[in-house]
mmCIF file of N, CA and C in Angstrom:
data_model
loop_
_atom_site.group_PDB
_atom_site.id
_atom_site.type_symbol
_atom_site.label_atom_id
_atom_site.label_comp_id
_atom_site.label_asym_id
_atom_site.label_seq_id
_atom_site.Cartn_x
_atom_site.Cartn_y
_atom_site.Cartn_z
ATOM 1 N N UNK A 149 0.791 -1.206 0.006
ATOM 2 C CA UNK A 149 -0.031 -0.111 0.004
ATOM 3 C C UNK A 149 0.969 1.180 0.088
ATOM 4 N N UNK A 150 0.738 2.086 -1.028
ATOM 5 C CA UNK A 150 1.319 3.303 -0.928
ATOM 6 C C UNK A 150 0.508 4.356 -0.497
ATOM 7 N N UNK A 151 1.098 5.404 0.238
ATOM 8 C CA UNK A 151 0.517 6.529 0.842
ATOM 9 C C UNK A 151 1.026 7.630 0.127
ATOM 10 N N UNK A 152 0.036 8.579 -0.035
ATOM 11 C CA UNK A 152 0.426 9.931 -0.477
ATOM 12 C C UNK A 152 0.960 10.834 0.424
ATOM 13 N N UNK A 153 1.923 11.640 0.113
ATOM 14 C CA UNK A 153 2.486 12.471 1.230
ATOM 15 C C UNK A 153 1.423 13.474 1.598
ATOM 16 N N UNK A 154 1.584 13.874 2.930
ATOM 17 C CA UNK A 154 0.502 14.938 3.377
ATOM 18 C C UNK A 154 1.013 16.458 3.012
ATOM 19 N N UNK A 155 0.074 17.090 2.659
ATOM 20 C CA UNK A 155 0.394 18.582 2.410
ATOM 21 C C UNK A 155 -0.528 19.387 3.357
ATOM 22 N N UNK A 156 0.099 20.602 3.510
ATOM 23 C CA UNK A 156 -0.731 21.541 4.514
ATOM 24 C C UNK A 156 -1.838 22.043 3.814
ATOM 25 N N UNK A 157 -3.076 21.919 4.456
ATOM 26 C CA UNK A 157 -4.087 22.548 3.927
ATOM 27 C C UNK A 157 -3.872 24.192 4.407
ATOM 28 N N UNK A 158 -3.362 24.528 5.402
ATOM 29 C CA UNK A 158 -2.981 25.887 5.877
ATOM 30 C C UNK A 158 -2.339 26.586 4.822
ATOM 31 N N UNK A 159 -1.211 25.884 4.369
ATOM 32 C CA UNK A 159 -0.189 26.677 3.463
ATOM 33 C C UNK A 159 -0.267 26.103 1.990
ATOM 34 N N UNK A 160 -1.470 25.542 1.627
ATOM 35 C CA UNK A 160 -1.627 25.338 0.189
ATOM 36 C C UNK A 160 -2.040 26.397 -0.701
ATOM 37 N N UNK A 161 -2.447 27.427 0.057
ATOM 38 C CA UNK A 161 -2.524 28.922 -0.505
ATOM 39 C C UNK A 161 -1.531 29.767 0.058
ATOM 40 N N UNK A 162 -0.375 30.124 -0.308
ATOM 41 C CA UNK A 162 0.516 30.758 0.497
ATOM 42 C C UNK A 162 0.274 31.952 1.183
ATOM 43 N N UNK A 163 0.812 32.173 2.094
ATOM 44 C CA UNK A 163 0.545 33.451 3.095
ATOM 45 C C UNK A 163 0.861 34.588 2.220
ATOM 46 N N UNK A 164 0.217 35.808 2.483
ATOM 47 C CA UNK A 164 0.514 36.898 1.783
ATOM 48 C C UNK A 164 1.703 37.726 2.174
ATOM 49 N N UNK A 165 2.090 38.775 1.513
ATOM 50 C CA UNK A 165 3.434 39.445 1.859
ATOM 51 C C UNK A 165 3.032 40.277 3.267
ATOM 52 N N UNK A 166 4.101 40.537 3.944
ATOM 53 C CA UNK A 166 3.696 41.255 5.109
ATOM 54 C C UNK A 166 3.239 42.735 4.762
ATOM 55 N N UNK A 167 3.517 43.301 3.792
ATOM 56 C CA UNK A 167 2.846 44.577 3.318
ATOM 57 C C UNK A 167 1.481 44.259 2.956
ATOM 58 N N UNK A 168 1.059 43.179 2.280
ATOM 59 C CA UNK A 168 -0.229 43.069 2.002
ATOM 60 C C UNK A 168 -1.200 42.694 2.979
ATOM 61 N N UNK A 169 -0.471 41.998 3.920
ATOM 62 C CA UNK A 169 -1.237 41.800 5.211
ATOM 63 C C UNK A 169 -1.576 43.049 6.108
ATOM 64 N N UNK A 170 -0.479 43.828 6.045
ATOM 65 C CA UNK A 170 -0.533 44.865 7.011
ATOM 66 C C UNK A 170 -1.773 45.861 6.330
ATOM 67 N N UNK A 171 -1.708 46.007 5.050
ATOM 68 C CA UNK A 171 -2.896 46.801 4.232
ATOM 69 C C UNK A 171 -4.053 46.098 4.498
ATOM 70 N N UNK A 172 -4.240 44.887 4.510
ATOM 71 C CA UNK A 172 -5.750 44.100 4.743
ATOM 72 C C UNK A 172 -6.102 44.577 6.116
ATOM 73 N N UNK A 173 -5.120 44.461 7.197
ATOM 74 C CA UNK A 173 -5.717 44.685 8.516
ATOM 75 C C UNK A 173 -5.890 46.176 8.689
ATOM 76 N N UNK A 174 -5.097 47.040 8.233
ATOM 77 C CA UNK A 174 -5.389 48.494 8.521
ATOM 78 C C UNK A 174 -6.863 48.769 7.744
ATOM 79 N N UNK A 175 -7.013 48.183 6.565
ATOM 80 C CA UNK A 175 -8.416 48.259 5.910
ATOM 81 C C UNK A 175 -9.444 47.891 6.873
ATOM 82 N N UNK A 176 -9.247 46.835 7.404
ATOM 83 C CA UNK A 176 -10.369 46.142 8.266
ATOM 84 C C UNK A 176 -10.653 46.950 9.322
ATOM 85 N N UNK A 177 -9.554 47.593 10.008
ATOM 86 C CA UNK A 177 -9.592 48.400 11.104
ATOM 87 C C UNK A 177 -10.227 49.697 11.032
ATOM 88 N N UNK A 178 -10.086 50.112 9.579
ATOM 89 C CA UNK A 178 -10.697 51.507 9.083
ATOM 90 C C UNK A 178 -12.178 51.230 9.028
ATOM 91 N N UNK A 179 -12.821 50.165 8.988
ATOM 92 C CA UNK A 179 -14.251 49.588 9.050
ATOM 93 C C UNK A 179 -14.923 49.022 10.185
ATOM 94 N N UNK A 180 -14.052 48.773 11.174
ATOM 95 C CA UNK A 180 -14.584 48.087 12.176
ATOM 96 C C UNK A 180 -13.932 48.962 13.567
ATOM 97 N N UNK A 181 -14.869 48.575 14.825
ATOM 98 C CA UNK A 181 -14.164 48.940 15.966
ATOM 99 C C UNK A 181 -14.948 47.940 16.914
ATOM 100 N N UNK A 182 -14.560 47.974 18.135
ATOM 101 C CA UNK A 182 -15.076 46.975 19.079
ATOM 102 C C UNK A 182 -15.846 47.564 20.368
ATOM 103 N N UNK A 183 -16.387 46.887 21.153
ATOM 104 C CA UNK A 183 -17.038 47.086 22.493
ATOM 105 C C UNK A 183 -15.963 47.991 23.281
ATOM 106 N N UNK A 184 -14.870 47.476 23.520
ATOM 107 C CA UNK A 184 -13.931 47.893 24.260
ATOM 108 C C UNK A 184 -13.470 49.443 23.962
ATOM 109 N N UNK A 185 -13.092 49.322 22.641
ATOM 110 C CA UNK A 185 -12.698 51.032 22.194
ATOM 111 C C UNK A 185 -13.835 51.829 22.262
ATOM 112 N N UNK A 186 -15.229 51.509 21.793
ATOM 113 C CA UNK A 186 -16.110 52.656 22.063
ATOM 114 C C UNK A 186 -16.389 52.992 23.401
ATOM 115 N N UNK A 187 -16.171 52.026 24.460
ATOM 116 C CA UNK A 187 -16.501 52.345 25.959
ATOM 117 C C UNK A 187 -15.413 53.291 26.268
ATOM 118 N N UNK A 188 -14.139 52.918 25.906
ATOM 119 C CA UNK A 188 -13.022 53.759 26.360
ATOM 120 C C UNK A 188 -13.258 55.239 25.959
ATOM 121 N N UNK A 189 -13.626 55.140 24.600
ATOM 122 C CA UNK A 189 -13.796 56.716 24.125
ATOM 123 C C UNK A 189 -14.903 57.340 24.938
ATOM 124 N N UNK A 190 -15.854 56.761 25.141
ATOM 125 C CA UNK A 190 -17.009 57.375 25.793
ATOM 126 C C UNK A 190 -16.671 57.820 27.328
ATOM 127 N N UNK A 191 -15.883 56.820 27.922
ATOM 128 C CA UNK A 191 -15.257 57.178 29.473
ATOM 129 C C UNK A 191 -14.732 58.365 29.209
ATOM 130 N N UNK A 192 -13.827 58.549 28.202
ATOM 131 C CA UNK A 192 -12.793 59.477 28.172
ATOM 132 C C UNK A 192 -13.278 60.773 27.627
ATOM 133 N N UNK A 193 -14.509 60.846 27.332
ATOM 134 C CA UNK A 193 -15.206 62.152 26.574
ATOM 135 C C UNK A 193 -14.794 62.273 25.126
ATOM 136 N N UNK A 194 -14.164 61.194 24.401
ATOM 137 C CA UNK A 194 -14.084 61.236 23.306
ATOM 138 C C UNK A 194 -14.907 60.716 22.481
ATOM 139 N N UNK A 195 -16.145 61.675 22.197
ATOM 140 C CA UNK A 195 -17.245 61.283 21.590
ATOM 141 C C UNK A 195 -17.591 62.084 20.015
ATOM 142 N N UNK A 196 -16.438 61.992 19.319
ATOM 143 C CA UNK A 196 -16.411 62.553 17.961
ATOM 144 C C UNK A 196 -17.193 61.817 17.051
ATOM 145 N N UNK A 197 -17.948 60.905 17.464
ATOM 146 C CA UNK A 197 -18.651 60.055 16.464
ATOM 147 C C UNK A 197 -20.186 59.762 16.929
ATOM 148 N N UNK A 198 -21.037 59.613 16.112
ATOM 149 C CA UNK A 198 -22.433 59.472 16.308
ATOM 150 C C UNK A 198 -22.557 57.787 16.505
ATOM 151 N N UNK A 199 -23.118 57.330 17.510
ATOM 152 C CA UNK A 199 -23.453 56.048 17.737
ATOM 153 C C UNK A 199 -24.863 55.650 17.629
ATOM 154 N N UNK A 200 -25.068 54.575 16.526
ATOM 155 C CA UNK A 200 -26.385 54.465 16.020
ATOM 156 C C UNK A 200 -26.787 53.018 16.304
ATOM 157 N N UNK A 201 -27.927 52.519 16.877
ATOM 158 C CA UNK A 201 -28.290 51.423 17.205
ATOM 159 C C UNK A 201 -29.243 50.885 16.060
ATOM 160 N N UNK A 202 -28.941 50.116 15.127
ATOM 161 C CA UNK A 202 -29.763 49.876 14.025
ATOM 162 C C UNK A 202 -30.834 48.717 14.017
ATOM 163 N N UNK A 203 -31.023 48.323 15.426
ATOM 164 C CA UNK A 203 -32.167 47.469 15.685
ATOM 165 C C UNK A 203 -33.487 48.058 15.541
ATOM 166 N N UNK A 204 -34.435 47.242 15.859
ATOM 167 C CA UNK A 204 -35.927 47.749 15.668
ATOM 168 C C UNK A 204 -36.158 48.641 16.910
ATOM 169 N N UNK A 205 -37.088 49.466 16.734
ATOM 170 C CA UNK A 205 -37.576 50.619 17.851
ATOM 171 C C UNK A 205 -37.726 49.886 19.030
ATOM 172 N N UNK A 206 -38.450 48.872 18.902
ATOM 173 C CA UNK A 206 -38.886 48.036 20.205
ATOM 174 C C UNK A 206 -37.578 47.383 21.016
ATOM 175 N N UNK A 207 -36.728 46.912 20.259
ATOM 176 C CA UNK A 207 -35.508 46.437 20.796
ATOM 177 C C UNK A 207 -34.731 47.635 21.413
ATOM 178 N N UNK A 208 -34.580 48.714 20.699
ATOM 179 C CA UNK A 208 -34.002 50.066 21.316
ATOM 180 C C UNK A 208 -34.714 50.371 22.658
ATOM 181 N N UNK A 209 -35.908 50.435 22.479
ATOM 182 C CA UNK A 209 -36.719 50.880 23.635
ATOM 183 C C UNK A 209 -36.303 50.052 25.009
ATOM 184 N N UNK A 210 -36.169 48.746 24.593
ATOM 185 C CA UNK A 210 -36.044 47.759 25.862
ATOM 186 C C UNK A 210 -34.696 47.908 26.405
ATOM 187 N N UNK A 211 -33.644 48.254 25.617
ATOM 188 C CA UNK A 211 -32.387 48.159 25.939
ATOM 189 C C UNK A 211 -31.382 48.571 24.802
ATOM 190 N N UNK A 212 -30.697 49.650 25.269
ATOM 191 C CA UNK A 212 -29.636 50.184 24.224
ATOM 192 C C UNK A 212 -28.613 50.968 25.015
ATOM 193 N N UNK A 213 -27.340 51.235 24.339
ATOM 194 C CA UNK A 213 -26.398 51.808 24.776
ATOM 195 C C UNK A 213 -26.654 53.412 25.187
ATOM 196 N N UNK A 214 -26.434 53.813 26.278
ATOM 197 C CA UNK A 214 -26.735 55.311 26.605
ATOM 198 C C UNK A 214 -26.431 56.083 25.577
ATOM 199 N N UNK A 215 -27.123 57.185 25.033
ATOM 200 C CA UNK A 215 -26.619 58.145 24.265
ATOM 201 C C UNK A 215 -26.655 57.754 22.707
ATOM 202 N N UNK A 216 -27.016 56.313 22.479
ATOM 203 C CA UNK A 216 -27.227 55.905 21.154
ATOM 204 C C UNK A 216 -28.648 56.515 20.268
ATOM 205 N N UNK A 217 -28.651 56.543 19.300
ATOM 206 C CA UNK A 217 -29.544 57.172 18.403
ATOM 207 C C UNK A 217 -30.234 55.869 17.747
ATOM 208 N N UNK A 218 -31.317 55.819 17.757
ATOM 209 C CA UNK A 218 -32.163 54.655 17.222
ATOM 210 C C UNK A 218 -32.434 54.832 15.605
ATOM 211 N N UNK A 219 -31.914 54.085 14.725
ATOM 212 C CA UNK A 219 -32.333 54.146 13.170
ATOM 213 C C UNK A 219 -32.031 52.881 12.689
ATOM 214 N N UNK A 220 -33.288 52.147 12.650
ATOM 215 C CA UNK A 220 -33.276 50.617 12.124
ATOM 216 C C UNK A 220 -32.503 50.679 10.712
ATOM 217 N N UNK A 221 -31.634 49.795 10.374
ATOM 218 C CA UNK A 221 -30.930 49.646 9.125
ATOM 219 C C UNK A 221 -31.673 49.686 7.846
ATOM 220 N N UNK A 222 -33.216 49.095 7.989
ATOM 221 C CA UNK A 222 -34.106 49.183 6.810
ATOM 222 C C UNK A 222 -34.621 50.548 6.563
ATOM 223 N N UNK A 223 -34.565 51.561 7.610
ATOM 224 C CA UNK A 223 -35.003 52.820 7.455
ATOM 225 C C UNK A 223 -34.071 53.937 7.065
ATOM 226 N N UNK A 224 -32.676 53.535 6.875
ATOM 227 C CA UNK A 224 -31.525 54.350 6.467
ATOM 228 C C UNK A 224 -31.831 54.799 5.061
ATOM 229 N N UNK A 225 -31.908 56.308 5.135
ATOM 230 C CA UNK A 225 -32.311 56.752 3.469
ATOM 231 C C UNK A 225 -31.726 58.231 3.895
ATOM 232 N N UNK A 226 -31.864 59.034 2.633
ATOM 233 C CA UNK A 226 -31.622 60.307 2.519
ATOM 234 C C UNK A 226 -32.301 61.460 3.627
ATOM 235 N N UNK A 227 -33.780 60.876 3.677
ATOM 236 C CA UNK A 227 -34.554 61.757 4.632
ATOM 237 C C UNK A 227 -34.182 61.503 6.104
ATOM 238 N N UNK A 228 -33.940 60.162 6.366
ATOM 239 C CA UNK A 228 -33.919 59.835 7.788
ATOM 240 C C UNK A 228 -32.458 60.368 8.263
ATOM 241 N N UNK A 229 -31.439 60.491 7.450
ATOM 242 C CA UNK A 229 -30.189 60.928 7.845
ATOM 243 C C UNK A 229 -29.898 62.327 7.627
ATOM 244 N N UNK A 230 -30.754 63.098 7.036
ATOM 245 C CA UNK A 230 -30.597 64.592 6.540
ATOM 246 C C UNK A 230 -29.858 65.259 7.607
ATOM 247 N N UNK A 231 -30.164 65.167 9.019
ATOM 248 C CA UNK A 231 -29.744 66.103 10.025
ATOM 249 C C UNK A 231 -28.348 65.334 10.515
ATOM 250 N N UNK A 232 -27.617 64.523 9.909
ATOM 251 C CA UNK A 232 -26.453 63.810 10.372
ATOM 252 C C UNK A 232 -25.575 64.782 9.758
ATOM 253 N N UNK A 233 -24.247 65.195 10.285
ATOM 254 C CA UNK A 233 -23.113 65.682 9.774
ATOM 255 C C UNK A 233 -22.128 64.701 9.353
ATOM 256 N N UNK A 234 -21.989 64.892 7.844
ATOM 257 C CA UNK A 234 -21.364 64.029 7.148
ATOM 258 C C UNK A 234 -19.732 64.111 7.427
ATOM 259 N N UNK A 235 -19.314 64.954 8.214
ATOM 260 C CA UNK A 235 -17.969 65.135 8.779
ATOM 261 C C UNK A 235 -17.453 64.353 9.962
ATOM 262 N N UNK A 236 -18.837 63.895 10.388
ATOM 263 C CA UNK A 236 -18.636 63.099 11.719
ATOM 264 C C UNK A 236 -18.857 61.822 11.468
ATOM 265 N N UNK A 237 -17.912 60.879 12.092
ATOM 266 C CA UNK A 237 -18.007 59.482 11.911
ATOM 267 C C UNK A 237 -19.050 58.848 12.403
ATOM 268 N N UNK A 238 -19.554 57.787 12.013
ATOM 269 C CA UNK A 238 -20.677 56.889 12.736
ATOM 270 C C UNK A 238 -20.333 55.683 13.092
ATOM 271 N N UNK A 239 -20.857 55.149 14.417
ATOM 272 C CA UNK A 239 -20.541 53.825 14.690
ATOM 273 C C UNK A 239 -21.754 53.177 14.806
ATOM 274 N N UNK A 240 -21.904 52.061 14.027
ATOM 275 C CA UNK A 240 -23.256 51.303 14.337
ATOM 276 C C UNK A 240 -23.310 50.144 14.831
ATOM 277 N N UNK A 241 -24.260 49.692 15.678
ATOM 278 C CA UNK A 241 -24.125 48.216 16.180
ATOM 279 C C UNK A 241 -25.700 47.534 16.012
ATOM 280 N N UNK A 242 -25.790 46.089 16.194
ATOM 281 C CA UNK A 242 -26.960 45.518 16.344
ATOM 282 C C UNK A 242 -26.962 44.766 17.401
ATOM 283 N N UNK A 243 -27.369 43.353 17.204
ATOM 284 C CA UNK A 243 -27.527 42.529 18.213
ATOM 285 C C UNK A 243 -26.250 41.941 18.600
ATOM 286 N N UNK A 244 -25.539 41.376 17.782
ATOM 287 C CA UNK A 244 -24.448 40.763 18.141
ATOM 288 C C UNK A 244 -23.518 39.978 16.924
ATOM 289 N N UNK A 245 -22.779 39.241 17.047
ATOM 290 C CA UNK A 245 -21.864 38.560 16.196
ATOM 291 C C UNK A 245 -22.525 37.939 14.933
ATOM 292 N N UNK A 246 -23.784 37.410 15.394
ATOM 293 C CA UNK A 246 -24.796 36.679 14.593
ATOM 294 C C UNK A 246 -25.462 37.434 13.634
ATOM 295 N N UNK A 247 -25.459 38.858 13.933
ATOM 296 C CA UNK A 247 -26.467 39.650 13.402
ATOM 297 C C UNK A 247 -25.771 40.531 12.119
ATOM 298 N N UNK A 248 -26.268 40.756 11.083
ATOM 299 C CA UNK A 248 -25.660 41.523 9.982
ATOM 300 C C UNK A 248 -26.422 42.818 9.964
ATOM 301 N N UNK A 249 -27.280 43.259 10.742
ATOM 302 C CA UNK A 249 -28.012 44.563 10.723
ATOM 303 C C UNK A 249 -26.940 45.549 10.785
ATOM 304 N N UNK A 250 -25.981 45.507 11.599
ATOM 305 C CA UNK A 250 -24.889 46.750 11.275
ATOM 306 C C UNK A 250 -24.251 46.649 10.005
ATOM 307 N N UNK A 251 -23.873 45.601 9.574
ATOM 308 C CA UNK A 251 -23.334 45.726 8.396
ATOM 309 C C UNK A 251 -24.131 46.143 7.252
ATOM 310 N N UNK A 252 -25.299 45.854 7.327
ATOM 311 C CA UNK A 252 -26.284 46.482 6.326
ATOM 312 C C UNK A 252 -26.414 48.055 6.690
ATOM 313 N N UNK A 253 -26.544 48.380 7.577
ATOM 314 C CA UNK A 253 -26.606 49.796 8.166
ATOM 315 C C UNK A 253 -25.335 50.693 7.640
ATOM 316 N N UNK A 254 -24.234 50.068 7.961
ATOM 317 C CA UNK A 254 -22.888 50.631 7.593
ATOM 318 C C UNK A 254 -23.004 50.815 6.038
ATOM 319 N N UNK A 255 -23.388 49.836 5.252
ATOM 320 C CA UNK A 255 -23.384 49.967 3.951
ATOM 321 C C UNK A 255 -24.373 50.951 3.367
ATOM 322 N N UNK A 256 -25.439 51.045 3.820
ATOM 323 C CA UNK A 256 -26.452 51.895 3.523
ATOM 324 C C UNK A 256 -25.851 53.385 3.664
ATOM 325 N N UNK A 257 -25.420 53.574 5.038
ATOM 326 C CA UNK A 257 -24.600 54.944 5.365
ATOM 327 C C UNK A 257 -23.480 55.461 4.396
ATOM 328 N N UNK A 258 -22.729 54.452 4.224
ATOM 329 C CA UNK A 258 -21.670 54.758 3.442
ATOM 330 C C UNK A 258 -22.022 54.962 1.915
ATOM 331 N N UNK A 259 -23.262 54.337 1.373
ATOM 332 C CA UNK A 259 -23.676 54.746 0.018
ATOM 333 C C UNK A 259 -24.162 56.207 0.171
ATOM 334 N N UNK A 260 -24.406 56.683 1.357
ATOM 335 C CA UNK A 260 -24.856 57.905 1.435
ATOM 336 C C UNK A 260 -23.972 59.023 1.629
ATOM 337 N N UNK A 261 -22.666 58.643 1.773
ATOM 338 C CA UNK A 261 -21.559 59.401 1.978
ATOM 339 C C UNK A 261 -20.982 59.767 3.356
ATOM 340 N N UNK A 262 -21.478 58.827 4.117
ATOM 341 C CA UNK A 262 -20.904 58.876 5.564
ATOM 342 C C UNK A 262 -19.846 58.041 5.835
ATOM 343 N N UNK A 263 -18.783 58.365 6.788
ATOM 344 C CA UNK A 263 -17.755 57.580 7.235
ATOM 345 C C UNK A 263 -18.465 56.895 8.444
ATOM 346 N N UNK A 264 -18.241 55.380 8.186
ATOM 347 C CA UNK A 264 -18.998 54.695 9.181
ATOM 348 C C UNK A 264 -17.991 53.327 9.688
ATOM 349 N N UNK A 265 -18.128 53.135 10.762
ATOM 350 C CA UNK A 265 -17.692 51.965 11.293
ATOM 351 C C UNK A 265 -18.600 50.946 12.002
ATOM 352 N N UNK A 266 -18.352 49.658 11.939
ATOM 353 C CA UNK A 266 -19.329 48.683 12.472
ATOM 354 C C UNK A 266 -18.595 48.417 13.885
ATOM 355 N N UNK A 267 -19.581 48.391 15.133
ATOM 356 C CA UNK A 267 -18.922 47.797 16.278
ATOM 357 C C UNK A 267 -19.278 46.483 16.504
ATOM 358 N N UNK A 268 -17.957 45.716 16.260
ATOM 359 C CA UNK A 268 -18.166 44.263 16.540
ATOM 360 C C UNK A 268 -18.604 43.998 17.679
ATOM 361 N N UNK A 269 -19.555 42.904 18.003
ATOM 362 C CA UNK A 269 -19.975 42.278 19.111
ATOM 363 C C UNK A 269 -21.462 42.759 19.387
ATOM 364 N N UNK A 270 -21.804 43.984 18.611
ATOM 365 C CA UNK A 270 -22.996 44.624 19.165
ATOM 366 C C UNK A 270 -23.534 44.848 20.777
ATOM 367 N N UNK A 271 -24.772 44.814 20.897
ATOM 368 C CA UNK A 271 -25.399 44.953 22.190
ATOM 369 C C UNK A 271 -25.012 43.729 23.087
ATOM 370 N N UNK A 272 -25.037 42.598 22.468
ATOM 371 C CA UNK A 272 -24.531 41.286 23.088
ATOM 372 C C UNK A 272 -23.273 41.582 23.963
ATOM 373 N N UNK A 273 -22.285 41.876 23.186
ATOM 374 C CA UNK A 273 -20.944 42.062 23.759
ATOM 375 C C UNK A 273 -20.663 43.391 24.694
ATOM 376 N N UNK A 274 -21.716 44.339 24.438
ATOM 377 C CA UNK A 274 -21.710 45.529 25.186
ATOM 378 C C UNK A 274 -22.149 45.121 26.587
ATOM 379 N N UNK A 275 -23.293 44.256 26.742
ATOM 380 C CA UNK A 275 -23.790 43.777 28.074
ATOM 381 C C UNK A 275 -22.734 42.758 28.545
ATOM 382 N N UNK A 276 -22.078 41.956 27.965
ATOM 383 C CA UNK A 276 -21.247 40.859 28.292
ATOM 384 C C UNK A 276 -20.232 41.463 29.087
ATOM 385 N N UNK A 277 -19.604 42.694 28.556
ATOM 386 C CA UNK A 277 -18.415 43.151 29.114
ATOM 387 C C UNK A 277 -18.803 44.112 30.214
ATOM 388 N N UNK A 278 -20.049 44.134 30.959
ATOM 389 C CA UNK A 278 -20.513 44.843 31.911
ATOM 390 C C UNK A 278 -20.657 46.262 31.663
ATOM 391 N N UNK A 279 -21.031 46.883 30.467
ATOM 392 C CA UNK A 279 -21.270 48.097 30.264
ATOM 393 C C UNK A 279 -22.805 48.627 30.672
ATOM 394 N N UNK A 280 -22.997 49.750 30.947
ATOM 395 C CA UNK A 280 -24.132 50.398 31.278
ATOM 396 C C UNK A 280 -25.192 50.288 30.073
ATOM 397 N N UNK A 281 -26.485 50.050 30.449
ATOM 398 C CA UNK A 281 -27.503 50.268 29.490
ATOM 399 C C UNK A 281 -28.638 50.893 29.909
ATOM 400 N N UNK A 282 -29.473 51.514 28.731
ATOM 401 C CA UNK A 282 -30.667 52.324 29.037
ATOM 402 C C UNK A 282 -31.748 51.420 28.612
ATOM 403 N N UNK A 283 -32.823 51.783 28.865
ATOM 404 C CA UNK A 283 -33.994 51.149 28.299
ATOM 405 C C UNK A 283 -35.204 50.615 29.384
ATOM 406 N N UNK A 284 -36.342 50.181 28.945
ATOM 407 C CA UNK A 284 -37.223 49.776 29.870
ATOM 408 C C UNK A 284 -36.913 48.357 30.528
ATOM 409 N N UNK A 285 -36.284 47.582 29.770
ATOM 410 C CA UNK A 285 -35.870 46.173 30.387
ATOM 411 C C UNK A 285 -34.379 46.336 30.992
ATOM 412 N N UNK A 286 -33.757 47.262 30.475
ATOM 413 C CA UNK A 286 -32.239 47.057 30.697
ATOM 414 C C UNK A 286 -31.380 45.924 30.479
ATOM 415 N N UNK A 287 -30.888 45.393 31.618
ATOM 416 C CA UNK A 287 -29.881 44.151 31.498
ATOM 417 C C UNK A 287 -30.795 42.717 31.501
ATOM 418 N N UNK A 288 -32.169 43.043 31.750
ATOM 419 C CA UNK A 288 -33.073 41.957 31.500
ATOM 420 C C UNK A 288 -33.592 41.706 30.232
ATOM 421 N N UNK A 289 -33.350 42.503 29.309
ATOM 422 C CA UNK A 289 -33.795 42.594 27.913
ATOM 423 C C UNK A 289 -33.197 41.293 27.055
ATOM 424 N N UNK A 290 -33.872 40.742 26.195
ATOM 425 C CA UNK A 290 -33.267 39.697 25.337
ATOM 426 C C UNK A 290 -31.981 39.913 24.674
ATOM 427 N N UNK A 291 -31.110 38.928 24.642
ATOM 428 C CA UNK A 291 -29.813 39.340 24.074
ATOM 429 C C UNK A 291 -29.839 39.211 22.535
ATOM 430 N N UNK A 292 -31.037 38.632 22.119
ATOM 431 C CA UNK A 292 -31.111 38.322 20.454
ATOM 432 C C UNK A 292 -32.396 38.930 20.234
ATOM 433 N N UNK A 293 -32.481 38.975 19.039
ATOM 434 C CA UNK A 293 -34.052 39.471 18.240
ATOM 435 C C UNK A 293 -34.453 38.534 17.612
#
């Protein structure tokens, strides 16, 4: 019985060059932020961005990040964003890692000319990290929609 030599599934596609890898991750960071970074900025008065919760009005009413504005991703358009400053960055969030509402919201906002980042982890990880929330149900609200 002859056996075939094993080959690496990891390396069958060669790794990119360090400069390509650096560019990739810098581009990724330009479009994403995380719960810890948003909380850090808010704690230190660095609020040069508008925080938007793109979940439903009901979910927002029950539990949201204090100071966040509610604009469901399906309602993002020229009329609903007319009062927003296009020179101010926007950070969007939704339910959590399994939700693509923030991704949809970020895409819609970018198409309207806004600079936008998605907050990875959403309200789920905001709460998991012990940060304050507002709303009628607060910490007892559902973690998923």
